[in-house]
Tab-separated table of C-alpha atoms in Angstrom:
chain	number	residue	atom	x	y	z
A	1	UNK	CA	0.001	15.583	-10.896
A	2	UNK	CA	2.976	14.396	-9.617
A	3	UNK	CA	3.768	14.696	-6.027
A	4	UNK	CA	-0.185	15.063	-5.814
A	5	UNK	CA	-0.972	11.960	-4.885
A	6	UNK	CA	0.125	9.855	-1.591
A	7	UNK	CA	0.307	6.051	-0.195
A	8	UNK	CA	-1.558	4.833	3.234
A	9	UNK	CA	-0.816	1.844	4.473
A	10	UNK	CA	-3.295	0.884	7.589
A	11	UNK	CA	-1.780	-2.249	9.691
A	12	UNK	CA	-4.386	-4.767	11.889
A	13	UNK	CA	-3.918	-6.991	14.054
A	14	UNK	CA	-5.923	-9.491	11.318
A	15	UNK	CA	-5.464	-7.439	8.047
A	16	UNK	CA	-3.504	-4.924	6.590
A	17	UNK	CA	-4.560	-3.076	3.943
A	18	UNK	CA	-2.361	-0.279	1.614
A	19	UNK	CA	-4.243	2.535	-0.460
A	20	UNK	CA	-2.736	5.214	-3.170
A	21	UNK	CA	-5.101	8.098	-2.307
A	22	UNK	CA	-4.913	11.201	-4.619
A	23	UNK	CA	-5.163	15.017	-3.608
A	24	UNK	CA	-9.257	15.170	-3.595
A	25	UNK	CA	-8.323	12.295	-0.617
A	26	UNK	CA	-9.911	9.498	-2.694
A	27	UNK	CA	-8.624	6.467	-2.651
A	28	UNK	CA	-7.403	5.137	-6.526
A	29	UNK	CA	-6.562	1.737	-5.755
A	30	UNK	CA	-6.714	-0.865	-3.150
A	31	UNK	CA	-5.500	-4.199	-2.031
A	32	UNK	CA	-4.917	-6.113	1.328
A	33	UNK	CA	-3.728	-8.961	3.080
A	34	UNK	CA	-3.850	-11.366	6.201
A	35	UNK	CA	-1.248	-9.777	8.948
A	36	UNK	CA	-0.849	-13.263	10.476
A	37	UNK	CA	0.159	-12.093	13.179
A	38	UNK	CA	3.834	-13.414	14.769
A	39	UNK	CA	5.699	-14.306	12.231
A	40	UNK	CA	8.876	-11.855	11.742
A	41	UNK	CA	8.317	-7.984	11.556
A	42	UNK	CA	10.406	-8.239	8.300
A	43	UNK	CA	7.894	-10.507	6.205
A	44	UNK	CA	5.029	-7.959	7.187
A	45	UNK	CA	7.113	-5.529	5.923
A	46	UNK	CA	8.039	-7.337	2.954
A	47	UNK	CA	4.422	-7.611	2.313
A	48	UNK	CA	3.015	-4.517	2.783
A	49	UNK	CA	6.484	-2.965	-0.040
A	50	UNK	CA	4.643	-5.685	-2.381
A	51	UNK	CA	1.720	-3.715	-1.589
A	52	UNK	CA	2.929	-0.485	-2.255
A	53	UNK	CA	3.744	-1.095	-5.952
A	54	UNK	CA	0.731	-3.587	-5.975
A	55	UNK	CA	-0.972	0.243	-5.833
A	56	UNK	CA	0.855	1.934	-8.145
A	57	UNK	CA	0.996	-1.119	-10.923
A	58	UNK	CA	-2.542	-0.651	-10.603
A	59	UNK	CA	-3.495	2.645	-11.188
A	60	UNK	CA	-0.625	3.180	-13.398
A	61	UNK	CA	1.638	5.082	-11.279
A	62	UNK	CA	5.547	5.414	-10.625
A	63	UNK	CA	7.122	5.757	-7.348
A	64	UNK	CA	8.495	8.789	-8.497
A	65	UNK	CA	5.243	10.040	-8.175
A	66	UNK	CA	4.100	9.705	-4.998
A	67	UNK	CA	4.562	12.360	-2.878
A	68	UNK	CA	5.203	9.903	0.908
A	69	UNK	CA	3.808	6.984	2.401
A	70	UNK	CA	2.470	7.219	5.513
A	71	UNK	CA	1.905	3.883	8.092
A	72	UNK	CA	-1.164	3.646	10.822
A	73	UNK	CA	-0.379	1.089	13.149
A	74	UNK	CA	-2.078	0.040	16.551
A	75	UNK	CA	0.373	0.511	19.487
A	76	UNK	CA	2.986	2.895	20.971
A	77	UNK	CA	4.818	4.553	18.272
A	78	UNK	CA	7.966	7.324	18.117
A	79	UNK	CA	7.416	9.093	14.947
A	80	UNK	CA	10.903	10.898	15.405
A	81	UNK	CA	12.709	7.127	15.340
A	82	UNK	CA	9.951	5.771	12.550
A	83	UNK	CA	9.693	2.666	14.978
A	84	UNK	CA	6.614	0.701	16.656
A	85	UNK	CA	8.282	0.836	20.723
A	86	UNK	CA	4.701	-1.529	21.464
A	87	UNK	CA	2.054	-3.444	19.815
A	88	UNK	CA	0.270	-6.483	21.719
A	89	UNK	CA	-1.950	-6.915	19.378
A	90	UNK	CA	0.187	-7.692	16.771
A	91	UNK	CA	3.459	-8.509	19.220
A	92	UNK	CA	6.030	-6.168	18.344
A	93	UNK	CA	8.578	-4.316	20.614
A	94	UNK	CA	11.077	-2.282	19.217
A	95	UNK	CA	10.824	-2.891	14.731
A	96	UNK	CA	12.064	-0.023	12.946
A	97	UNK	CA	9.481	0.561	11.030
A	98	UNK	CA	10.376	3.653	8.675
A	99	UNK	CA	14.042	1.504	8.324
A	100	UNK	CA	13.213	-1.202	7.320
A	101	UNK	CA	10.490	-0.532	4.638
A	102	UNK	CA	12.348	1.911	3.471
A	103	UNK	CA	15.007	-0.688	2.248
A	104	UNK	CA	11.935	-1.755	0.041
A	105	UNK	CA	10.835	1.623	-1.161
A	106	UNK	CA	12.880	4.376	-1.341
A	107	UNK	CA	10.965	7.193	-0.307
A	108	UNK	CA	9.967	9.526	2.656
A	109	UNK	CA	7.711	7.861	5.414
A	110	UNK	CA	5.613	8.775	8.224
A	111	UNK	CA	4.132	6.924	10.586
A	112	UNK	CA	1.710	7.192	13.757
A	113	UNK	CA	-1.378	4.986	15.886
A	114	UNK	CA	-3.505	3.529	13.485
A	115	UNK	CA	-6.357	4.617	15.593
A	116	UNK	CA	-5.051	8.823	15.030
A	117	UNK	CA	-4.688	8.006	10.951
A	118	UNK	CA	-8.950	6.964	11.378
A	119	UNK	CA	-9.354	9.938	13.915
A	120	UNK	CA	-7.369	12.213	10.994
A	121	UNK	CA	-9.428	10.636	7.779
A	122	UNK	CA	-12.157	11.634	9.419
A	123	UNK	CA	-11.744	14.702	10.178
A	124	UNK	CA	-10.021	15.632	6.614
A	125	UNK	CA	-13.049	14.127	5.118
A	126	UNK	CA	-15.418	12.401	7.030
A	127	UNK	CA	-18.291	12.589	9.931
A	128	UNK	CA	-16.056	14.928	11.965
A	129	UNK	CA	-14.907	17.584	9.001
A	130	UNK	CA	-15.638	21.062	10.138
A	131	UNK	CA	-15.013	20.279	13.931
A	132	UNK	CA	-11.855	21.253	16.009
A	133	UNK	CA	-12.494	18.679	18.904
A	134	UNK	CA	-13.402	15.266	18.074
A	135	UNK	CA	-12.655	11.696	19.346
A	136	UNK	CA	-12.631	8.588	16.475
A	137	UNK	CA	-13.379	5.358	18.138
A	138	UNK	CA	-12.432	1.780	16.607
A	139	UNK	CA	-14.251	-1.527	17.029
A	140	UNK	CA	-12.104	-3.684	15.491
A	141	UNK	CA	-9.748	-6.279	16.774
A	142	UNK	CA	-9.389	-4.487	19.597
A	143	UNK	CA	-10.153	-1.487	20.894
A	144	UNK	CA	-8.119	2.148	19.384
A	145	UNK	CA	-8.934	5.639	19.395
A	146	UNK	CA	-7.648	8.560	18.189
A	147	UNK	CA	-8.223	12.503	19.752
A	148	UNK	CA	-7.724	15.884	17.644
A	149	UNK	CA	-8.448	18.460	20.641
A	150	UNK	CA	-8.190	22.455	19.180
A	151	UNK	CA	-7.810	21.167	15.599
A	152	UNK	CA	-4.345	18.567	16.073
A	153	UNK	CA	-3.536	15.591	16.822
A	154	UNK	CA	-3.262	14.832	20.545
A	155	UNK	CA	-0.595	12.166	21.250
A	156	UNK	CA	0.593	13.335	24.477
A	157	UNK	CA	4.731	14.192	25.608
A	158	UNK	CA	5.579	10.977	25.013
A	159	UNK	CA	3.809	10.004	21.578
A	160	UNK	CA	2.125	7.461	23.568
A	161	UNK	CA	-1.650	8.722	24.256
A	162	UNK	CA	-4.771	7.662	23.018
A	163	UNK	CA	-4.316	4.138	24.482
A	164	UNK	CA	-8.282	4.333	25.257
A	165	UNK	CA	-8.814	0.824	24.820
A	166	UNK	CA	-6.764	-0.386	28.061
A	167	UNK	CA	-8.607	1.907	30.832
A	168	UNK	CA	-10.335	-0.338	33.029
A	169	UNK	CA	-14.123	-0.351	33.548
A	170	UNK	CA	-14.528	-4.007	35.193
A	171	UNK	CA	-12.150	-4.390	38.135
A	172	UNK	CA	-10.912	-7.341	37.953
A	173	UNK	CA	-12.079	-8.482	34.981
A	174	UNK	CA	-11.034	-10.689	31.759
A	175	UNK	CA	-7.789	-10.526	31.246
A	176	UNK	CA	-6.230	-8.239	28.455
A	177	UNK	CA	-3.367	-8.668	25.686
A	178	UNK	CA	-2.297	-5.704	27.418
A	179	UNK	CA	-1.666	-7.872	31.071
A	180	UNK	CA	-4.140	-5.809	32.795
A	181	UNK	CA	-7.702	-7.460	33.317
A	182	UNK	CA	-11.416	-5.687	32.667
A	183	UNK	CA	-9.860	-2.944	30.149
A	184	UNK	CA	-12.264	-1.886	27.840
A	185	UNK	CA	-11.008	-3.523	24.645
A	186	UNK	CA	-11.738	-7.067	26.499
A	187	UNK	CA	-15.379	-5.678	26.579
A	188	UNK	CA	-16.312	-3.942	23.680
A	189	UNK	CA	-13.538	-5.016	20.738
A	190	UNK	CA	-15.061	-7.368	17.961
A	191	UNK	CA	-12.902	-10.512	19.887
A	192	UNK	CA	-14.584	-9.451	22.723
A	193	UNK	CA	-17.853	-9.632	21.695
A	194	UNK	CA	-17.317	-13.082	19.875
A	195	UNK	CA	-16.064	-14.485	23.224
A	196	UNK	CA	-19.341	-13.120	24.880
A	197	UNK	CA	-21.278	-14.621	21.816
A	198	UNK	CA	-19.750	-17.822	22.772
A	199	UNK	CA	-20.432	-18.241	26.531
A	200	UNK	CA	-24.173	-17.028	25.505
A	201	UNK	CA	-24.495	-19.667	23.049
A	202	UNK	CA	-23.777	-22.083	26.232
A	203	UNK	CA	-25.710	-21.036	28.140
A	204	UNK	CA	-28.761	-21.364	25.735
A	205	UNK	CA	-28.231	-23.355	23.556
A	206	UNK	CA	-31.496	-24.265	22.558
A	207	UNK	CA	-31.360	-20.110	21.181
A	208	UNK	CA	-30.946	-19.819	17.564
A	209	UNK	CA	-27.673	-17.474	18.669
A	210	UNK	CA	-26.264	-21.397	19.541
A	211	UNK	CA	-27.683	-22.487	16.419
A	212	UNK	CA	-25.632	-20.274	14.705
A	213	UNK	CA	-22.734	-21.077	15.887
A	214	UNK	CA	-23.604	-25.137	15.259
A	215	UNK	CA	-24.277	-24.318	11.354
A	216	UNK	CA	-21.086	-21.414	10.368
A	217	UNK	CA	-18.852	-23.438	13.359
A	218	UNK	CA	-17.403	-19.643	14.018
A	219	UNK	CA	-19.233	-16.360	14.794
A	220	UNK	CA	-18.715	-12.981	13.558
A	221	UNK	CA	-19.797	-9.627	14.463
A	222	UNK	CA	-22.590	-9.644	11.254
A	223	UNK	CA	-24.153	-13.097	11.937
A	224	UNK	CA	-24.348	-12.346	16.157
A	225	UNK	CA	-26.209	-9.024	14.585
A	226	UNK	CA	-28.475	-10.447	12.106
A	227	UNK	CA	-29.092	-13.193	14.921
A	228	UNK	CA	-30.702	-10.658	16.645
A	229	UNK	CA	-32.902	-8.459	14.168
A	230	UNK	CA	-34.648	-12.171	14.357
A	231	UNK	CA	-35.565	-11.233	17.628
A	232	UNK	CA	-33.365	-14.422	19.238
A	233	UNK	CA	-33.922	-13.860	23.160
A	234	UNK	CA	-30.079	-14.777	23.851
A	235	UNK	CA	-28.714	-12.747	20.735
A	236	UNK	CA	-30.751	-9.773	22.180
A	237	UNK	CA	-29.552	-10.365	25.917
A	238	UNK	CA	-25.863	-10.799	24.338
A	239	UNK	CA	-25.878	-7.190	22.371
A	240	UNK	CA	-27.894	-5.435	25.306
A	241	UNK	CA	-24.149	-6.044	27.124
A	242	UNK	CA	-22.405	-5.039	24.308
A	243	UNK	CA	-24.154	-2.093	23.676
A	244	UNK	CA	-24.037	-1.402	27.687
A	245	UNK	CA	-20.044	-2.104	27.979
A	246	UNK	CA	-19.327	0.453	24.884
A	247	UNK	CA	-20.959	3.208	26.487
A	248	UNK	CA	-19.317	2.865	29.375
A	249	UNK	CA	-15.665	3.405	27.274
A	250	UNK	CA	-17.961	6.413	25.741
A	251	UNK	CA	-19.060	7.782	28.879
A	252	UNK	CA	-15.625	8.387	30.194
A	253	UNK	CA	-14.441	10.398	26.465
A	254	UNK	CA	-16.971	12.843	27.568
A	255	UNK	CA	-16.594	13.311	30.649
A	256	UNK	CA	-12.784	13.801	30.406
A	257	UNK	CA	-12.626	15.791	27.096
A	258	UNK	CA	-16.157	17.225	26.419
A	259	UNK	CA	-15.211	16.755	22.536
A	260	UNK	CA	-17.496	18.117	19.691
A	261	UNK	CA	-17.858	14.506	18.078
A	262	UNK	CA	-17.437	11.012	18.708
A	263	UNK	CA	-17.463	8.726	15.806
A	264	UNK	CA	-17.494	5.304	15.731
A	265	UNK	CA	-15.926	3.351	13.239
A	266	UNK	CA	-14.292	-0.160	12.623
A	267	UNK	CA	-16.406	-2.559	10.098
A	268	UNK	CA	-18.973	-3.101	13.145
A	269	UNK	CA	-19.452	0.930	12.768
A	270	UNK	CA	-21.430	-0.412	9.749
A	271	UNK	CA	-24.445	-1.696	11.497
A	272	UNK	CA	-25.614	2.109	12.074
A	273	UNK	CA	-27.918	2.890	13.696
A	274	UNK	CA	-28.519	-0.770	15.278
A	275	UNK	CA	-25.650	0.051	17.278
A	276	UNK	CA	-25.858	3.399	17.805
A	277	UNK	CA	-29.543	4.127	18.971
A	278	UNK	CA	-28.195	1.859	22.239
A	279	UNK	CA	-25.014	2.787	22.526
A	280	UNK	CA	-27.085	6.580	22.984
A	281	UNK	CA	-29.731	5.331	25.391
A	282	UNK	CA	-26.946	4.324	27.783
A	283	UNK	CA	-24.617	7.074	27.147
A	284	UNK	CA	-27.217	9.984	28.342
A	285	UNK	CA	-27.834	8.569	31.042
A	286	UNK	CA	-24.627	8.012	32.290
A	287	UNK	CA	-22.899	11.113	31.493
A	288	UNK	CA	-22.116	13.128	34.309
A	289	UNK	CA	-23.171	16.507	32.946
A	290	UNK	CA	-26.537	16.184	32.012
A	291	UNK	CA	-26.956	19.761	32.235
A	292	UNK	CA	-24.791	20.726	29.483
A	293	UNK	CA	-25.563	19.322	25.176
A	294	UNK	CA	-24.367	16.253	24.558
A	295	UNK	CA	-21.424	15.814	22.308
A	296	UNK	CA	-22.744	14.418	19.007
A	297	UNK	CA	-22.557	10.844	18.739
A	298	UNK	CA	-22.185	9.263	14.968
A	299	UNK	CA	-20.848	6.820	12.798
A	300	UNK	CA	-17.890	6.891	10.515
A	301	UNK	CA	-18.401	8.334	7.291
A	302	UNK	CA	-15.193	6.428	6.052
A	303	UNK	CA	-15.610	2.589	7.093
A	304	UNK	CA	-12.394	1.383	7.170
A	305	UNK	CA	-10.725	4.068	4.255
A	306	UNK	CA	-10.848	6.191	7.237
A	307	UNK	CA	-7.114	4.739	8.672
A	308	UNK	CA	-5.613	4.843	5.411
A	309	UNK	CA	-6.681	8.367	4.004
A	310	UNK	CA	-5.260	9.820	7.177
A	311	UNK	CA	-2.172	7.800	7.269
A	312	UNK	CA	-1.544	9.075	3.996
A	313	UNK	CA	-2.129	12.311	4.557
A	314	UNK	CA	0.304	12.413	7.842
A	315	UNK	CA	2.923	13.556	5.766
A	316	UNK	CA	2.054	17.670	6.688
A	317	UNK	CA	-0.800	16.839	8.947
A	318	UNK	CA	1.451	15.133	11.984
A	319	UNK	CA	2.797	17.914	13.583
A	320	UNK	CA	-0.546	20.187	13.354
A	321	UNK	CA	-3.615	20.075	11.777
A	322	UNK	CA	-5.540	23.238	10.597
A	323	UNK	CA	-8.107	24.594	12.896
A	324	UNK	CA	-11.655	24.322	11.585
A	325	UNK	CA	-14.347	26.039	13.687
A	326	UNK	CA	-17.987	24.196	13.535
A	327	UNK	CA	-21.771	25.992	13.236
A	328	UNK	CA	-23.889	24.731	14.886
A	329	UNK	CA	-27.598	25.538	13.872
């Protein structure tokens, strides 16, 4: 049906994904490419434009059949001006995102923070569907957060809210890309997990963790978790530290917002209960209000597609989303 489809783009520090999304919020076609951060933003947006036309070609759809295009991007964005004010993860500052993309793709374009898009996607058809308040935490190259309160995307008066990865959890700790020290992102991101794995492997050179590094050449989330599942003591110690740091940030979110649900997303969320259960245990010990029900903490259902679906639906949902009450059994 004409104008029933939308295009969502998820710009990440490592990868950019683009999808054609149908009226039932399902992905009809999708392509991705490496961000290769540091190159001119015009090159990245030219590649995004090519990806948009690619997903249309894959589905046999024309651009004039698409209702709108939505882009999720890390950092602080000005939705009214269509501009990325600042994004430290991809080194963008005052980038005219909408104007530049429209020079390649003549279509209505909406933008928002990538974590807000992920939160909206989960709210519309994922883990937090049916709630009126939720926080979606994305653990990836950085740590992002999208907050929905009272059925609305919370962006602050200046669209700069939700930089939850940049609250300090370790005073004077590891330097962060934002310029501060000890940010949650510096301890709970996959980038941080890999850094800590390098340190742990150096500390325990006879461990299986160190052997995995020698054999594979580099760490990633999967081989770290796989090593822990083999009961390697160094990997288990590493993950216990990591779970603690993740839980510290989640405890802060609960203490401040008390949302109905916290959704954990990002590539590492595929670890499921192996990730979730230790975090839950730390959260239960650390929350301030132990006398009231704990918000539900769950794994994202849409995985890496949440940001794509949420971005695609920014048109119509950016200013407000429909309130829905959740019924608890």
